[in-house]
Amino acid sequence: LGVSVFVTLVGTLLALFVTICMAYALSRPVLGGKFMLMAIILTLFFSPGLIPMFLMIKELGLLNSIWSLILPGVFAGFNFIVMRSFFMGIPSELTEAARIDGASDFRILRTIVLPLSKAVIAVIGLFYAVGFWNSFFNAMLYINDQSLWPIQMILRSYVIQGTSLTADQLGVQQSPPPQSIKMAVVVVALAPIVLVYPFLQKYFSKGVITGAIKG
């Protein structure tokens, strides 16, 4: 459980940082070469990246490392496009007025763009968090040490392959009955996302209303 929590928290924060920075930079009209960069990003939707990603993780020495569960998911092309489109919809008069007052790009992002983008940041953050929390495929590829398995990998191992969890994995003296283990792991795997969603629901509603008004 600790591995899943760490991967989800760190991965979501890092992914939001990367996505926000790239989306803001590529939403500015003054950036040179942005069309080439956008073309490269769009190729991510069509090019298979499984083998290159595995080779890169291997060459970086990140096999059997918790960072191999985080780094492959810190950028998602769809989330980037959604974030960039939202940034482009912010009135340019606001940013231009701040620039005339001597504000730097970083200050404009921090004081103008981000406060106006709470809805999309919350939604994209939830997308990333759900992706990291539910991910088990990266653990299958990069992790052999069972102590670094996320909870979804343990659940998969038990439910799909029919393996039984040991008392040492669960941190208890005796293992509960198999059905109890299955139900407990399922509840633990679902609970965090179910508990977080009600707090972010208002941002989903706000985003829908904003989109309807703009339309």
Short mmCIF file of C-alpha atoms in Angstrom, two decimals:
data_model
loop_
_atom_site.label_atom_id
_atom_site.label_comp_id
_atom_site.label_asym_id
_atom_site.label_seq_id
_atom_site.Cartn_x
_atom_site.Cartn_y
_atom_site.Cartn_z
CA LEU A 1 0.00 0.00 0.00
CA GLY A 2 2.85 2.37 0.81
CA VAL A 3 4.35 1.89 -2.66
CA SER A 4 1.04 2.70 -4.35
CA VAL A 5 0.51 5.81 -2.21
CA PHE A 6 4.05 7.07 -2.89
CA VAL A 7 3.83 6.41 -6.63
CA THR A 8 0.41 8.07 -6.87
CA LEU A 9 1.30 11.19 -4.88
CA VAL A 10 4.77 11.80 -6.34
CA GLY A 11 3.75 10.74 -9.83
CA THR A 12 0.68 12.98 -9.89
CA LEU A 13 2.57 16.04 -8.64
CA LEU A 14 5.44 15.48 -11.07
CA ALA A 15 3.07 14.82 -13.97
CA LEU A 16 1.08 17.98 -13.23
CA PHE A 17 4.28 20.03 -13.09
CA VAL A 18 5.51 18.69 -16.44
CA THR A 19 2.12 18.99 -18.13
CA ILE A 20 1.45 22.53 -16.87
CA CYS A 21 4.89 23.78 -17.90
CA MET A 22 4.71 22.25 -21.38
CA ALA A 23 1.09 23.27 -21.95
CA TYR A 24 1.75 26.87 -20.92
CA ALA A 25 4.88 27.15 -23.05
CA LEU A 26 3.21 25.70 -26.14
CA SER A 27 0.09 27.82 -25.67
CA ARG A 28 2.09 31.06 -26.02
CA PRO A 29 2.08 32.53 -29.54
CA VAL A 30 5.65 33.85 -29.23
CA LEU A 31 7.29 30.44 -28.80
CA GLY A 32 9.35 29.49 -31.83
CA GLY A 33 9.20 25.98 -33.22
CA LYS A 34 6.03 25.07 -31.33
CA PHE A 35 4.43 23.52 -34.42
CA MET A 36 7.31 21.08 -34.72
CA LEU A 37 7.05 20.27 -31.01
CA MET A 38 3.30 19.73 -31.31
CA ALA A 39 3.86 17.40 -34.26
CA ILE A 40 6.33 15.37 -32.19
CA ILE A 41 3.86 15.18 -29.30
CA LEU A 42 1.04 14.08 -31.60
CA THR A 43 3.17 11.17 -32.84
CA LEU A 44 2.91 9.74 -29.31
CA PHE A 45 -0.69 8.80 -30.13
CA PHE A 46 0.34 6.62 -33.07
CA SER A 47 3.85 5.30 -32.41
CA PRO A 48 4.42 2.22 -30.23
CA GLY A 49 6.67 3.17 -27.34
CA LEU A 50 6.77 0.02 -25.23
CA ILE A 51 10.13 -1.34 -26.39
CA PRO A 52 11.91 2.06 -26.52
CA MET A 53 10.61 2.86 -23.04
CA PHE A 54 11.85 -0.47 -21.67
CA LEU A 55 15.28 0.02 -23.24
CA MET A 56 15.50 3.56 -21.85
CA ILE A 57 14.52 2.44 -18.33
CA LYS A 58 17.11 -0.33 -18.56
CA GLU A 59 19.88 1.99 -19.78
CA LEU A 60 19.10 4.46 -16.98
CA GLY A 61 19.52 1.68 -14.43
CA LEU A 62 15.97 2.07 -13.14
CA LEU A 63 14.91 -1.57 -13.34
CA ASN A 64 13.66 -2.76 -9.95
CA SER A 65 13.41 0.88 -8.88
CA ILE A 66 10.29 2.66 -7.69
CA TRP A 67 11.04 5.42 -10.21
CA SER A 68 10.34 2.97 -13.03
CA LEU A 69 6.71 3.07 -11.85
CA ILE A 70 6.61 6.88 -11.94
CA LEU A 71 8.65 8.24 -14.85
CA PRO A 72 6.86 6.41 -17.72
CA GLY A 73 3.59 8.03 -16.68
CA VAL A 74 4.61 11.62 -16.03
CA PHE A 75 3.41 12.78 -19.45
CA ALA A 76 0.18 11.92 -21.26
CA GLY A 77 -0.51 13.46 -24.65
CA PHE A 78 -4.28 13.67 -24.13
CA ASN A 79 -3.94 15.45 -20.78
CA PHE A 80 -1.42 17.84 -22.32
CA ILE A 81 -3.78 18.76 -25.17
CA VAL A 82 -6.67 19.37 -22.75
CA MET A 83 -4.48 21.58 -20.55
CA ARG A 84 -3.04 23.50 -23.51
CA SER A 85 -6.50 24.11 -24.97
CA PHE A 86 -7.68 25.52 -21.65
CA PHE A 87 -4.66 27.83 -21.38
CA MET A 88 -5.25 29.07 -24.92
CA GLY A 89 -8.82 29.98 -23.92
CA ILE A 90 -7.65 32.39 -21.22
CA PRO A 91 -8.08 35.98 -22.52
CA SER A 92 -4.78 37.27 -23.84
CA GLU A 93 -5.62 40.74 -22.50
CA LEU A 94 -4.93 39.49 -18.96
CA THR A 95 -1.47 38.17 -19.75
CA GLU A 96 -0.55 41.12 -21.97
CA ALA A 97 -1.53 43.60 -19.25
CA ALA A 98 0.66 41.74 -16.77
CA ARG A 99 3.52 41.67 -19.26
CA ILE A 100 3.26 45.45 -19.74
CA ASP A 101 3.54 45.81 -15.97
CA GLY A 102 6.84 43.93 -16.14
CA ALA A 103 5.69 40.47 -15.06
CA SER A 104 7.79 37.53 -16.22
CA ASP A 105 6.33 34.41 -17.82
CA PHE A 106 6.75 32.50 -14.57
CA ARG A 107 4.91 35.19 -12.61
CA ILE A 108 2.11 35.31 -15.18
CA LEU A 109 1.75 31.55 -14.90
CA ARG A 110 1.77 31.63 -11.10
CA THR A 111 -0.47 34.64 -10.46
CA ILE A 112 -2.86 34.67 -13.42
CA VAL A 113 -2.99 31.40 -15.35
CA LEU A 114 -2.95 28.88 -12.48
CA PRO A 115 -5.64 30.59 -10.36
CA LEU A 116 -7.93 30.63 -13.41
CA SER A 117 -7.17 26.98 -14.18
CA LYS A 118 -8.11 25.27 -10.91
CA ALA A 119 -10.88 23.28 -12.58
CA VAL A 120 -8.76 21.79 -15.35
CA ILE A 121 -5.82 21.18 -13.00
CA ALA A 122 -8.09 19.27 -10.61
CA VAL A 123 -9.54 17.18 -13.43
CA ILE A 124 -6.17 16.39 -15.03
CA GLY A 125 -4.72 15.68 -11.59
CA LEU A 126 -7.49 13.15 -10.96
CA PHE A 127 -6.83 11.54 -14.34
CA TYR A 128 -3.16 11.15 -13.48
CA ALA A 129 -3.89 9.92 -9.95
CA VAL A 130 -6.31 7.26 -11.17
CA GLY A 131 -3.81 6.18 -13.81
CA PHE A 132 -0.95 5.82 -11.33
CA TRP A 133 -3.13 4.12 -8.70
CA ASN A 134 -4.59 1.57 -11.11
CA SER A 135 -1.38 0.87 -13.00
CA PHE A 136 0.13 -2.58 -12.73
CA PHE A 137 1.59 -3.04 -16.22
CA ASN A 138 4.75 -1.04 -15.48
CA ALA A 139 5.34 -3.23 -12.43
CA MET A 140 5.06 -6.30 -14.65
CA LEU A 141 7.70 -4.91 -17.00
CA TYR A 142 10.22 -3.29 -14.68
CA ILE A 143 9.84 -4.77 -11.18
CA ASN A 144 10.99 -8.22 -10.05
CA ASP A 145 11.25 -7.37 -6.36
CA GLN A 146 7.86 -8.17 -4.82
CA SER A 147 8.44 -5.65 -2.03
CA LEU A 148 8.11 -2.91 -4.69
CA TRP A 149 4.87 -4.23 -6.12
CA PRO A 150 1.96 -1.74 -6.04
CA ILE A 151 -1.30 -2.92 -4.57
CA GLN A 152 -2.83 -3.47 -8.01
CA MET A 153 -0.03 -5.88 -8.89
CA ILE A 154 -0.66 -7.83 -5.69
CA LEU A 155 -4.37 -7.91 -6.45
CA ARG A 156 -3.70 -9.11 -9.99
CA SER A 157 -1.30 -11.77 -8.77
CA TYR A 158 -3.86 -13.08 -6.32
CA VAL A 159 -7.07 -12.83 -8.31
CA ILE A 160 -5.90 -13.64 -11.86
CA GLN A 161 -3.04 -16.04 -11.30
CA GLY A 162 -4.61 -17.61 -8.23
CA THR A 163 -1.57 -17.07 -6.02
CA SER A 164 -2.06 -16.74 -2.29
CA LEU A 165 -0.72 -13.82 -0.33
CA THR A 166 1.62 -14.66 2.48
CA ALA A 167 1.36 -13.38 6.01
CA ASP A 168 4.65 -11.51 5.53
CA GLN A 169 3.23 -9.56 2.56
CA LEU A 170 0.19 -8.58 4.61
CA GLY A 171 2.15 -7.74 7.76
CA VAL A 172 0.11 -10.05 9.99
CA GLN A 173 0.86 -13.23 11.89
CA GLN A 174 -1.71 -15.40 10.13
CA SER A 175 -3.31 -15.06 6.75
CA PRO A 176 -7.08 -14.58 6.72
CA PRO A 177 -9.27 -16.85 4.58
CA PRO A 178 -8.70 -16.43 0.83
CA GLN A 179 -12.07 -14.75 0.21
CA SER A 180 -11.37 -12.27 3.00
CA ILE A 181 -8.04 -11.36 1.42
CA LYS A 182 -9.62 -10.82 -1.97
CA MET A 183 -12.40 -8.58 -0.69
CA ALA A 184 -10.05 -6.62 1.59
CA VAL A 185 -7.58 -5.90 -1.22
CA VAL A 186 -10.39 -4.87 -3.59
CA VAL A 187 -11.81 -2.44 -1.01
CA VAL A 188 -8.37 -0.96 -0.28
CA ALA A 189 -7.69 -0.61 -4.00
CA LEU A 190 -10.97 1.23 -4.64
CA ALA A 191 -11.35 3.29 -1.47
CA PRO A 192 -8.82 6.14 -2.13
CA ILE A 193 -10.27 7.15 -5.50
CA VAL A 194 -13.85 6.81 -4.24
CA LEU A 195 -13.03 9.04 -1.25
CA VAL A 196 -11.21 11.69 -3.29
CA TYR A 197 -13.79 12.06 -6.08
CA PRO A 198 -16.52 13.89 -4.05
CA PHE A 199 -14.03 16.64 -3.17
CA LEU A 200 -13.20 17.17 -6.85
CA GLN A 201 -16.73 16.83 -8.22
CA LYS A 202 -17.34 20.59 -8.03
CA TYR A 203 -14.42 21.15 -10.41
CA PHE A 204 -15.98 18.77 -12.94
CA SER A 205 -19.25 20.71 -12.72
CA LYS A 206 -17.41 24.03 -12.98
CA GLY A 207 -15.57 22.83 -16.07
CA VAL A 208 -18.81 21.75 -17.75
CA ILE A 209 -20.48 25.10 -16.98
CA THR A 210 -17.45 27.05 -18.22
CA GLY A 211 -17.40 25.06 -21.45
CA ALA A 212 -21.12 25.64 -21.99
CA ILE A 213 -20.75 29.40 -21.45
CA LYS A 214 -17.82 29.62 -23.88
CA GLY A 215 -19.71 27.57 -26.44
#
